[in-house]
PDB file of C-alpha atoms in Angstrom:
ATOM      1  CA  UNK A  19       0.000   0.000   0.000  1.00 85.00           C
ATOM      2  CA  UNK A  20       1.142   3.487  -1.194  1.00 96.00           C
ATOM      3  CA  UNK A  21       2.228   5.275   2.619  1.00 98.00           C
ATOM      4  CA  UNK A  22       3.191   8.742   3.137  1.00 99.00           C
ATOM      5  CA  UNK A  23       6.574   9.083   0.556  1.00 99.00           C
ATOM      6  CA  UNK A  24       4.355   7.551  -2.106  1.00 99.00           C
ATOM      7  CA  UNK A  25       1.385   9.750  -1.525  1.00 99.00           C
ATOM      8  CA  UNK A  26       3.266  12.937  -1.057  1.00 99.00           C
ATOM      9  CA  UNK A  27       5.445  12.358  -4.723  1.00 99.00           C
ATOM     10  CA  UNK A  28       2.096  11.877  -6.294  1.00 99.00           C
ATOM     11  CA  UNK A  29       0.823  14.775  -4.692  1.00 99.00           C
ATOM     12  CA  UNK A  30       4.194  17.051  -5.310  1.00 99.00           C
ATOM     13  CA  UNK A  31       3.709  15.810  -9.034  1.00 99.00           C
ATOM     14  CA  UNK A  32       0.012  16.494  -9.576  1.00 99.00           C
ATOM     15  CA  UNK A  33      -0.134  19.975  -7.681  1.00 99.00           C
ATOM     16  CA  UNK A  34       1.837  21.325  -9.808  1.00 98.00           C
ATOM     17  CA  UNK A  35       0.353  19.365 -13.509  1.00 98.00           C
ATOM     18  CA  UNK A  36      -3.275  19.445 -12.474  1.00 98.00           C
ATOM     19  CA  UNK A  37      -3.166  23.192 -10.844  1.00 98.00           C
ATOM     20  CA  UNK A  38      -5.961  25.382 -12.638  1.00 98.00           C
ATOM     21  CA  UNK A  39      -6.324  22.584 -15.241  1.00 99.00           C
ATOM     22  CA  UNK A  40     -10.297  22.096 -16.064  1.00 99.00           C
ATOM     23  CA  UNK A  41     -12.130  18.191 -16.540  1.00 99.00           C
ATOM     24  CA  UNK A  42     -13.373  18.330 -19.230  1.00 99.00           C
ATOM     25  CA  UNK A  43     -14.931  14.508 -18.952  1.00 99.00           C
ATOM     26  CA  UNK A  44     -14.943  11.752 -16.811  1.00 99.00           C
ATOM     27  CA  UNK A  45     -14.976   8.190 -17.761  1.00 98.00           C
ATOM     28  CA  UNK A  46     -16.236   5.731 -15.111  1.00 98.00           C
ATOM     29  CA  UNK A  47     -15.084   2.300 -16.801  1.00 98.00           C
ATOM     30  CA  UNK A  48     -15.486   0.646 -13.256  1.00 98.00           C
ATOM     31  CA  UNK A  49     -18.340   2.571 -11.363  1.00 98.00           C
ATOM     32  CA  UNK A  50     -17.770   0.888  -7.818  1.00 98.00           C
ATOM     33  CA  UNK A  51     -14.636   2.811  -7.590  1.00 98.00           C
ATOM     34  CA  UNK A  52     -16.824   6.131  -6.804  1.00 99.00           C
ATOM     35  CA  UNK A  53     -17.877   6.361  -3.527  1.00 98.00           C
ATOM     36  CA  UNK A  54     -20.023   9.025  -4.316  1.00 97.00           C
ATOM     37  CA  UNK A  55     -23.646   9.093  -5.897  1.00 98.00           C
ATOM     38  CA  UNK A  56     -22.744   8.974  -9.534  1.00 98.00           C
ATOM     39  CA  UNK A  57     -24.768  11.299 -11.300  1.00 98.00           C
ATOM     40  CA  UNK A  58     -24.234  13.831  -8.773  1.00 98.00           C
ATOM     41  CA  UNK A  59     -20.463  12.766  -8.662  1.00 99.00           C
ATOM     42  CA  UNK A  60     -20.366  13.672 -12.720  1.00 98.00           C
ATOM     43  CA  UNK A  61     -22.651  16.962 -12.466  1.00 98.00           C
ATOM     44  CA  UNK A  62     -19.888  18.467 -10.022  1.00 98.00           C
ATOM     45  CA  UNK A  63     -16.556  17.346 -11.596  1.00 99.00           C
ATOM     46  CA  UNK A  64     -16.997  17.950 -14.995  1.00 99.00           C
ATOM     47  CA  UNK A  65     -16.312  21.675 -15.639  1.00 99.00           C
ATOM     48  CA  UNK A  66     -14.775  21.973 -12.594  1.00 99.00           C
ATOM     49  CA  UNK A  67     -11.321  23.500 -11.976  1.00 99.00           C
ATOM     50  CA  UNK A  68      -8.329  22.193  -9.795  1.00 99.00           C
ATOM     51  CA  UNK A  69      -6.899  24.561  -7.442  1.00 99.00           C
ATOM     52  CA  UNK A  70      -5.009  22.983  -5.592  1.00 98.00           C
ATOM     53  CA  UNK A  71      -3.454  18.957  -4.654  1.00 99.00           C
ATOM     54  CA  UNK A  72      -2.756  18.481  -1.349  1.00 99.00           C
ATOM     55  CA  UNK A  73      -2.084  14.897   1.107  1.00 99.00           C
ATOM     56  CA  UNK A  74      -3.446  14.196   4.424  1.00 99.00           C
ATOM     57  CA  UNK A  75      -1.927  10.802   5.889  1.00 99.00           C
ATOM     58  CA  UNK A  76      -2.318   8.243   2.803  1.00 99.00           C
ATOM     59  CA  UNK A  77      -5.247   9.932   0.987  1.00 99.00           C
ATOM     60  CA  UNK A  78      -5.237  12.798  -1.496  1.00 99.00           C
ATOM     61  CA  UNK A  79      -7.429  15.254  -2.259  1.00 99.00           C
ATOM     62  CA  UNK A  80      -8.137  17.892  -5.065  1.00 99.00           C
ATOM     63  CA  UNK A  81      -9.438  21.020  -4.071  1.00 99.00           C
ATOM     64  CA  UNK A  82     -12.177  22.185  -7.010  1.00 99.00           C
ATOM     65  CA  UNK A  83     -13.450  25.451  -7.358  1.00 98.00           C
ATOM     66  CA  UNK A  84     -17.154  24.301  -7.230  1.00 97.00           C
ATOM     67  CA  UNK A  85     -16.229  24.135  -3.324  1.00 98.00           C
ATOM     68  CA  UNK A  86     -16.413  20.678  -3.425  1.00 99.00           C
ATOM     69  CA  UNK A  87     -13.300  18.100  -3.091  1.00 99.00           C
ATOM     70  CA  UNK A  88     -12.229  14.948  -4.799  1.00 99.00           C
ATOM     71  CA  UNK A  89     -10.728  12.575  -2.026  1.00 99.00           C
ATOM     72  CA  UNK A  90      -8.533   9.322  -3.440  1.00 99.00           C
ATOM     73  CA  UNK A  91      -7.263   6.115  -1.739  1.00 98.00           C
ATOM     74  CA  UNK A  92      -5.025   4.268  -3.326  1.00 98.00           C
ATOM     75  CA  UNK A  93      -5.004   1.297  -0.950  1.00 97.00           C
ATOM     76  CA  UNK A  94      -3.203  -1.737  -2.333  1.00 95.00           C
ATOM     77  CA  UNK A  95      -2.500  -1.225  -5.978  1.00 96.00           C
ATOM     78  CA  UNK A  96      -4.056   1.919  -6.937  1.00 97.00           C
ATOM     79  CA  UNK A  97      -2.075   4.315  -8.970  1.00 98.00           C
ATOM     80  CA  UNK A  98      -2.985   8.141 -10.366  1.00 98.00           C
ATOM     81  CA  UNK A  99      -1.184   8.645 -13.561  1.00 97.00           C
ATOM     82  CA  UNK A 100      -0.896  11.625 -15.667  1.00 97.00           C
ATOM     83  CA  UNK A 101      -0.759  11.986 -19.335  1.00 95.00           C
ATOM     84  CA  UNK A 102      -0.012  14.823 -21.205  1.00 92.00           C
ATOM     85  CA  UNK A 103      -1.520  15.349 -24.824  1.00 88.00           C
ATOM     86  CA  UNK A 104       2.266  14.909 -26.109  1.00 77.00           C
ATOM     87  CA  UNK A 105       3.377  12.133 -24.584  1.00 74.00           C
ATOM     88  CA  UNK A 106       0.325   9.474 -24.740  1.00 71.00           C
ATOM     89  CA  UNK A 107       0.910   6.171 -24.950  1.00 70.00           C
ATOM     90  CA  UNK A 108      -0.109   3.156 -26.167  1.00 70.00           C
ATOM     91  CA  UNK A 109      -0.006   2.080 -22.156  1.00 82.00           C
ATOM     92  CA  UNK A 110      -3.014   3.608 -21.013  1.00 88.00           C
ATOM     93  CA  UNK A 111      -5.753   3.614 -20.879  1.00 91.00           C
ATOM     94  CA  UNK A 112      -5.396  -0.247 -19.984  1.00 93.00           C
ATOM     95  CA  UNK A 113      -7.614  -3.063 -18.459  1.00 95.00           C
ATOM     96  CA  UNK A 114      -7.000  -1.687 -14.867  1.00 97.00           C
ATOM     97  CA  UNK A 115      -7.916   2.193 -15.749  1.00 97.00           C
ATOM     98  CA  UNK A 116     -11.287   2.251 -13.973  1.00 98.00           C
ATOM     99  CA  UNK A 117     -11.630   6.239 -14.012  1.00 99.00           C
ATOM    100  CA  UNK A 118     -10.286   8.545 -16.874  1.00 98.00           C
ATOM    101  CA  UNK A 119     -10.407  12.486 -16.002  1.00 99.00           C
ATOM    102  CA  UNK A 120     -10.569  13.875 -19.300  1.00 98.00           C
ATOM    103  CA  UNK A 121      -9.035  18.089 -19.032  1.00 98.00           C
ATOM    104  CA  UNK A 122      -9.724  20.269 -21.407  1.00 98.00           C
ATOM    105  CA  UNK A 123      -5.909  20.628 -22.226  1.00 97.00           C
ATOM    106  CA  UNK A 124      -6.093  17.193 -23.670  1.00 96.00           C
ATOM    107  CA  UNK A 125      -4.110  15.615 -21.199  1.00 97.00           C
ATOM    108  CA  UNK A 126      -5.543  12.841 -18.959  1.00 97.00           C
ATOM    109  CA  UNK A 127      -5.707  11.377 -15.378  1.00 98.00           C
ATOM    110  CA  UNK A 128      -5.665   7.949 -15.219  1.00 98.00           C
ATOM    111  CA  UNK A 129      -6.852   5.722 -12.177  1.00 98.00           C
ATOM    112  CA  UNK A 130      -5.734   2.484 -12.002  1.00 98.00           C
ATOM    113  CA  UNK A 131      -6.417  -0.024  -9.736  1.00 97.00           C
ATOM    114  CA  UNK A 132      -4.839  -3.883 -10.144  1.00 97.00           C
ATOM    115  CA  UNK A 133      -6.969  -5.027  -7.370  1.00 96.00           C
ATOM    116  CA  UNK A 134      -9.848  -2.908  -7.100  1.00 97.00           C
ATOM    117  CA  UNK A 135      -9.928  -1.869  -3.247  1.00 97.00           C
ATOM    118  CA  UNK A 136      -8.996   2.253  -3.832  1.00 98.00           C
ATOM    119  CA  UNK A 137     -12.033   4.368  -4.292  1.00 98.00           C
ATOM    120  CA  UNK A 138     -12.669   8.228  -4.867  1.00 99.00           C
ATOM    121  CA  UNK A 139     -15.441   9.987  -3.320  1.00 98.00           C
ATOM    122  CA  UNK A 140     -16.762  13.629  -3.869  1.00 99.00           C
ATOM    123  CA  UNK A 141     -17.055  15.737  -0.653  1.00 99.00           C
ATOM    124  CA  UNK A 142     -18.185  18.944   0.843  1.00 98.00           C
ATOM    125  CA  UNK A 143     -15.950  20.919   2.743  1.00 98.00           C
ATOM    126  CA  UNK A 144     -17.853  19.886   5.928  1.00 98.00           C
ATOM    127  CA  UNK A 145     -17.431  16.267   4.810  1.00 98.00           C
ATOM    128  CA  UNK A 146     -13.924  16.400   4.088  1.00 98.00           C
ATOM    129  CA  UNK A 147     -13.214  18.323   7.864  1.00 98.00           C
ATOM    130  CA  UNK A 148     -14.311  14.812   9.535  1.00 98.00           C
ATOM    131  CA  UNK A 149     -12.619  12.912   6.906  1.00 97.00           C
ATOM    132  CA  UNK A 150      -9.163  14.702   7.924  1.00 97.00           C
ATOM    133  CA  UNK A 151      -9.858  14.561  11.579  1.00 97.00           C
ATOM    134  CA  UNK A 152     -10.218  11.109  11.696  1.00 97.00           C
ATOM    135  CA  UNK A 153      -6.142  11.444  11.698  1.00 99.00           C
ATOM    136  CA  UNK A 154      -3.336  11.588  13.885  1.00 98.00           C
ATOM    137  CA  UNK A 155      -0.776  14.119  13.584  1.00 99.00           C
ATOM    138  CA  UNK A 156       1.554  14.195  10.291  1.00 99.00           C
ATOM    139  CA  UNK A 157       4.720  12.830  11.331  1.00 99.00           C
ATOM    140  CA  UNK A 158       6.756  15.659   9.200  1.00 99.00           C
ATOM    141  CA  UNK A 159       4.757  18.573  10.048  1.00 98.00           C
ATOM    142  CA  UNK A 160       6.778  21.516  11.739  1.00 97.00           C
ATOM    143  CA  UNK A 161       4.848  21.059  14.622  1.00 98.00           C
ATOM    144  CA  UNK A 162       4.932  17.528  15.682  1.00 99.00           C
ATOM    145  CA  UNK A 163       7.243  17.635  18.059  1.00 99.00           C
ATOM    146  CA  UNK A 164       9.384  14.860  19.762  1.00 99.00           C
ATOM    147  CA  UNK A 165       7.310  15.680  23.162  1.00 99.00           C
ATOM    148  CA  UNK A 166       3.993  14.894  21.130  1.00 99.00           C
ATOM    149  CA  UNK A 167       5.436  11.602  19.766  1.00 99.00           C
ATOM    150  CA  UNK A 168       6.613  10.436  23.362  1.00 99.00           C
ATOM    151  CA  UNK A 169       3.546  11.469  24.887  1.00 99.00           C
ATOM    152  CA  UNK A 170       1.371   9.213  22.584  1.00 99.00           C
ATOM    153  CA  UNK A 171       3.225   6.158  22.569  1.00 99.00           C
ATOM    154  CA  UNK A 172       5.221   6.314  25.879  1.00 99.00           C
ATOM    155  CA  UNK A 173       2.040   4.980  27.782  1.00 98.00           C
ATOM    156  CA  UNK A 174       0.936   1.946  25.355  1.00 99.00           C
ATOM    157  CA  UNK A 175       1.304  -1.252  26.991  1.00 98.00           C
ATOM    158  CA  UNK A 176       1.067  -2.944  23.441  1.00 98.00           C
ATOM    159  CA  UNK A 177       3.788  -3.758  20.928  1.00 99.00           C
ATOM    160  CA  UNK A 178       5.442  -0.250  19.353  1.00 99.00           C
ATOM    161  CA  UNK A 179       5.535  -1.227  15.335  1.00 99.00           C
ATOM    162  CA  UNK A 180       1.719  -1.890  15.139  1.00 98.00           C
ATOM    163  CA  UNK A 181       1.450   1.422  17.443  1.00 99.00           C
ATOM    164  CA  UNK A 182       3.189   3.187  15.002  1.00 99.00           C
ATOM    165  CA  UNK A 183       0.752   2.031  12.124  1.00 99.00           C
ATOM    166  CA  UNK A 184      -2.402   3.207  13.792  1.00 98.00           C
ATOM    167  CA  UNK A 185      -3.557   6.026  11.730  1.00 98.00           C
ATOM    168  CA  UNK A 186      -5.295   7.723  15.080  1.00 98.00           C
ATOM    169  CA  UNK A 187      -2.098   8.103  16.360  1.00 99.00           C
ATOM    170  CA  UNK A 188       0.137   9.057  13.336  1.00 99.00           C
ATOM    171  CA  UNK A 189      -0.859   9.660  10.183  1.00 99.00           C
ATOM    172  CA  UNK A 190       0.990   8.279   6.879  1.00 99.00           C
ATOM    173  CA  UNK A 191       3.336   5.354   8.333  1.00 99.00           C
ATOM    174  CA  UNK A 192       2.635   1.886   6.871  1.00 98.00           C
ATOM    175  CA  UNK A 193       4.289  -1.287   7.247  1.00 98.00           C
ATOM    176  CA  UNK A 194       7.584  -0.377   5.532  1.00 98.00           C
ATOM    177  CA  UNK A 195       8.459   2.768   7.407  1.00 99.00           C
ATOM    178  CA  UNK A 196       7.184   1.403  11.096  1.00 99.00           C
ATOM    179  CA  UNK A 197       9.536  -1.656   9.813  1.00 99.00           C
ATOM    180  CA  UNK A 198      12.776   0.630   8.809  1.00 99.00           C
ATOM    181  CA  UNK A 199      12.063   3.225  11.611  1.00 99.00           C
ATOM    182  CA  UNK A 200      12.515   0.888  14.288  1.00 99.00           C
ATOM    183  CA  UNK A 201      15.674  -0.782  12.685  1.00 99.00           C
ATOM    184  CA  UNK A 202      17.165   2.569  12.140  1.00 99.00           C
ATOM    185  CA  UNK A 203      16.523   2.835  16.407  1.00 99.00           C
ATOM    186  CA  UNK A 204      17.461  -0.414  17.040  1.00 99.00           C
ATOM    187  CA  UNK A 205      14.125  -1.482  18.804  1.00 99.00           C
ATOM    188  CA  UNK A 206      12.475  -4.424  18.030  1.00 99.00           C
ATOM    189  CA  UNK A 207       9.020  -4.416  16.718  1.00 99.00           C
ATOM    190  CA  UNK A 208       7.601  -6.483  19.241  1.00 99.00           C
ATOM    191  CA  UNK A 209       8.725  -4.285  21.930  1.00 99.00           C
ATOM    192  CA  UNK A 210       5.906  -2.730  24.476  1.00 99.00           C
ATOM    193  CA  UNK A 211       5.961   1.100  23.749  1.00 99.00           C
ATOM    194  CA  UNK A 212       5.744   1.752  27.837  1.00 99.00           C
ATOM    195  CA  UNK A 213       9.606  -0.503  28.048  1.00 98.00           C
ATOM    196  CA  UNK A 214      10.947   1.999  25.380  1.00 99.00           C
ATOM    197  CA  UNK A 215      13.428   4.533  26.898  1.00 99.00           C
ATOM    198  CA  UNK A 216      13.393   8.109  26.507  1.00 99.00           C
ATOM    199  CA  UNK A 217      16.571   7.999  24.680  1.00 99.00           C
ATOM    200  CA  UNK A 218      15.453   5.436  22.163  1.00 99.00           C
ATOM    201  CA  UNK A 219      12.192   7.435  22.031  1.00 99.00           C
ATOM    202  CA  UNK A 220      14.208  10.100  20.609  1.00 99.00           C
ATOM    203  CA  UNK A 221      16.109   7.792  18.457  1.00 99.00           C
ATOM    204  CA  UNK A 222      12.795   6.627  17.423  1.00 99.00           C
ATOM    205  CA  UNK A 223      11.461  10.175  16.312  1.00 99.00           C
ATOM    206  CA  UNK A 224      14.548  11.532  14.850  1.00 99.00           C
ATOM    207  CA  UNK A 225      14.981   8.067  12.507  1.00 99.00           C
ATOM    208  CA  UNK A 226      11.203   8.005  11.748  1.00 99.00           C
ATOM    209  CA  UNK A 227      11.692  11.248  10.168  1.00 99.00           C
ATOM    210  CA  UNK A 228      14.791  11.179   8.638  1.00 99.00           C
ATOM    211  CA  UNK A 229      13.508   8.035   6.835  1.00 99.00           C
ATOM    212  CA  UNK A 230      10.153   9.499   5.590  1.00 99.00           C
ATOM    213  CA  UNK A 231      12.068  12.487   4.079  1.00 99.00           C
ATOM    214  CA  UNK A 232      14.848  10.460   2.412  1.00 99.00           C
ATOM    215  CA  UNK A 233      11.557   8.223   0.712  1.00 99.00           C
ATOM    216  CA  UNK A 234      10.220  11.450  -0.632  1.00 99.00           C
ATOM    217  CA  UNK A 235      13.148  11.880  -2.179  1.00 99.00           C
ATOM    218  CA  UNK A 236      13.599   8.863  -3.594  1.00 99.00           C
ATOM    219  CA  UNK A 237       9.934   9.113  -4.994  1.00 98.00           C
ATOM    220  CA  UNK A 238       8.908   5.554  -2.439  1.00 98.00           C
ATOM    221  CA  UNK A 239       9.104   2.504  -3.084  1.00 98.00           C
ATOM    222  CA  UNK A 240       7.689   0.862  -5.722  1.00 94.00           C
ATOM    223  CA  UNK A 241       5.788  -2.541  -3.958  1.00 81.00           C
ATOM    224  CA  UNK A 242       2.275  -3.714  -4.980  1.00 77.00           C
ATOM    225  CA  UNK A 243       2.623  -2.132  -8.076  1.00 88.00           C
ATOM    226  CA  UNK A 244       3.268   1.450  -7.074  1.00 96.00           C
ATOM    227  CA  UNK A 245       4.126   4.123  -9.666  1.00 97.00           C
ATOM    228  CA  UNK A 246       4.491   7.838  -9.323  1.00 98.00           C
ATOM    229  CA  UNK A 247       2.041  10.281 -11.571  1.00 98.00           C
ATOM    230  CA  UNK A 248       4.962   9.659 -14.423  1.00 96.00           C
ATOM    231  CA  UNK A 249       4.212   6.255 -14.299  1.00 95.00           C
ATOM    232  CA  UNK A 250       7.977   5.713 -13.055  1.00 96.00           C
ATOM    233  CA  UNK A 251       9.048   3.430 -10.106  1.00 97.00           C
ATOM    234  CA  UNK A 252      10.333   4.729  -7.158  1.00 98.00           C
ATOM    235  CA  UNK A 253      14.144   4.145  -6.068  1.00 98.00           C
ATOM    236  CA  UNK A 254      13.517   3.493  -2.364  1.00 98.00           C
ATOM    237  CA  UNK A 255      13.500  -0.126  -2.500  1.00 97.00           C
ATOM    238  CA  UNK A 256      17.382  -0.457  -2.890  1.00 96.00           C
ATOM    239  CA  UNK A 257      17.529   1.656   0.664  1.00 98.00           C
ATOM    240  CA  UNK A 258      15.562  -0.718   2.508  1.00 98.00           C
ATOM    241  CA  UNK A 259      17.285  -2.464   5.076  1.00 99.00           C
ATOM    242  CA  UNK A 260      14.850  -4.615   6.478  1.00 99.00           C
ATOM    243  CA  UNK A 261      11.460  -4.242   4.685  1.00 98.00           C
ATOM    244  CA  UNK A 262      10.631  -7.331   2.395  1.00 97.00           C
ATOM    245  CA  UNK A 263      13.935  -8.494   3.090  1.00 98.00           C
ATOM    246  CA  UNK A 264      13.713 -11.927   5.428  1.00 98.00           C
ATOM    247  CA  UNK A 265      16.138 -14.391   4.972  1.00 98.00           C
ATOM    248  CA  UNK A 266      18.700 -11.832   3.357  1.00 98.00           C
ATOM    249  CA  UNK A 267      21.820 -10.542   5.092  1.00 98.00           C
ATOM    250  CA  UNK A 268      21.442  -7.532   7.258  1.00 98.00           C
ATOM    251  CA  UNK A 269      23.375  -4.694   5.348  1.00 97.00           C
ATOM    252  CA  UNK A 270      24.800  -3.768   8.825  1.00 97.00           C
ATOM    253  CA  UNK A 271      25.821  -6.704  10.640  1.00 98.00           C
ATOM    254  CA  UNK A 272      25.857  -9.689   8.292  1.00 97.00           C
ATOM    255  CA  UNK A 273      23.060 -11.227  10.716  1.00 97.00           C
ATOM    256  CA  UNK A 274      19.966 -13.183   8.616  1.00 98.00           C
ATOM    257  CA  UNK A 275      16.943 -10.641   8.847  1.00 99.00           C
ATOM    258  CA  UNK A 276      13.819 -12.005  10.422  1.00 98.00           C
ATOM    259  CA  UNK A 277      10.157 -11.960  10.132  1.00 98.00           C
ATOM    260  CA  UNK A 278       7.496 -11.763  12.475  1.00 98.00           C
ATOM    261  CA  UNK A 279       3.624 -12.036  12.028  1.00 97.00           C
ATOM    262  CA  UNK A 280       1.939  -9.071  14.266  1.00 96.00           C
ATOM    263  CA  UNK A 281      -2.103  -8.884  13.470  1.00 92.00           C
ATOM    264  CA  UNK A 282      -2.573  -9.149   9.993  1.00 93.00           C
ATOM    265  CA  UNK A 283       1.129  -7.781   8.870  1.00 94.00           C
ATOM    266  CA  UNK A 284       4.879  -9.215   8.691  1.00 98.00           C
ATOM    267  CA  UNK A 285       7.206  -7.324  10.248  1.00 98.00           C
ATOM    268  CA  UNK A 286      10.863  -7.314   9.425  1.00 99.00           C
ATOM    269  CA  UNK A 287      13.926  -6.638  12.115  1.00 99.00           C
ATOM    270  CA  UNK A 288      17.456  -8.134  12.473  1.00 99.00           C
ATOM    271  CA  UNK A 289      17.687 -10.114  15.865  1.00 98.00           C
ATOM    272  CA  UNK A 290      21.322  -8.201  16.399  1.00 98.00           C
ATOM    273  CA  UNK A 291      20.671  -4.492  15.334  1.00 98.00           C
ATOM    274  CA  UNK A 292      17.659  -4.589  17.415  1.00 98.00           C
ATOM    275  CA  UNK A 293      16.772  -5.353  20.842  1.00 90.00           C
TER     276      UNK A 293
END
């Protein structure tokens, strides 16, 4: 699943190729993907105007000028990929291209979905303001600062990588950056967040960021097939140095990497690096 790196290139990319561009048309090859009434959803968006792209934890959203707002999830295998009138392709549209935004420029928005579980919905603004609060705070925001992290997982008497996935708590973190976060500390995942120190706390914070902003600017990794609004892979998979990795030697200490099952996910950790 697209997390916060892969959400934020696709929203760097289409804020500034989609800004004040108008739909011209919509085609809705695969209905179910709206989440919205349909007739109403088509009445709204077509002659509407982009003004601005924007991410809030792993959902983007398009700001129209109608007042309303187009809100994607990519979930699994979802992808939003832009064409401009110059440079289509033969590639798309394709079997998985369930929406087409058609822009009066000629140039097209593609939504793709391999396995069918992202969706877009039209919202209000009143809509979208429970949408967004149903967050945590964004891990890279100026104002999240190491006190707020410590304060909401210090007291958890649960284990700290699944902590670190819960959307209520933090917004944007999936299973590959809670996994390389708490390498980068050295704290296992299956450590309880209240046996953490305050110094690996801080170790915690500072790697969790560092990480996220080094996979923005490696455009993400490129899992599940993931693909920026170019329709180009992201290089952060040849930085990972414990995500999707079991069985492999750890790029630090030779040690085999490991695998755990916590809930429904696999989490990844070297039984030297981390304790």
């Amino acid at each position: 699943m697209p997390e916060l790196p892969e959400v934020e290139t696709i929203k760097l990319q289409l804020d500034r190729l989609l800004k004040n561009k108008i739909i011209a048309s919509v085609e809705l090859r695969l209905p179910k993907q709206v989440k919205s009434d349909k007739k109403k959803f088509l009445k709204l968006v077509i002659g509407a105007k982009i003004k601005k792209v924007f991410r809030r934890a792993k959902i983007l959203i398009m700001d129209l000028d109608d007042g309303y707002h187009l809100v994607f999830h990519l979930k699994l295998t979802g992808q939003l990929i832009y064409q401009k009138i110059s440079r289509q392709s033969g590639n798309y549209p394709n079997k998985y291209s369930h929406i087409v935004f058609n822009f009066k420029t000629g140039d097209r928005l593609f939504f793709n979905d391999l396995r069918q579980f992202g969706w877009v919905k039209l919202v209000s603004a009143n809509e979208l303001k429970n949408i967004l609060q149903e967050f945590g705070p964004e891990p890279l925001a100026k104002n999240f600062s190491f006190e707020k992290f410590y304060n909401i997982f210090a007291p958890k008497k649960t284990a700290i990588k699944p902590l670190l996935m819960e959307q209520i708590f933090l917004a944007g973190v999936g299973n590959i950056y809670a996994s390389e976060a708490c390498f980068c500390a050295g704290i296992l995942p299956t450590r309880r967040a209240d046996k953490i120190s305050t110094l690996e706390y801080r170790k915690l914070y500072q790697c969790l960021r560092k990480i996220l902003k080094f996979a923005i600017q490696k455009k993400g990794v490129s899992a599940e097939n993931y693909l920026d609004a170019l329709g180009q892979e992201g290089e952060m998979v040849k930085y990972l140095k414990v995500y999707g990795r079991a069985g492999e030697e750890c790029k630090k200490c030779g040690s085999n990497i490991n695998s755990v099952k916590q809930g429904s996910r696999t989490s990844f950790y070297c039984p030297k690096c981390q304790g």
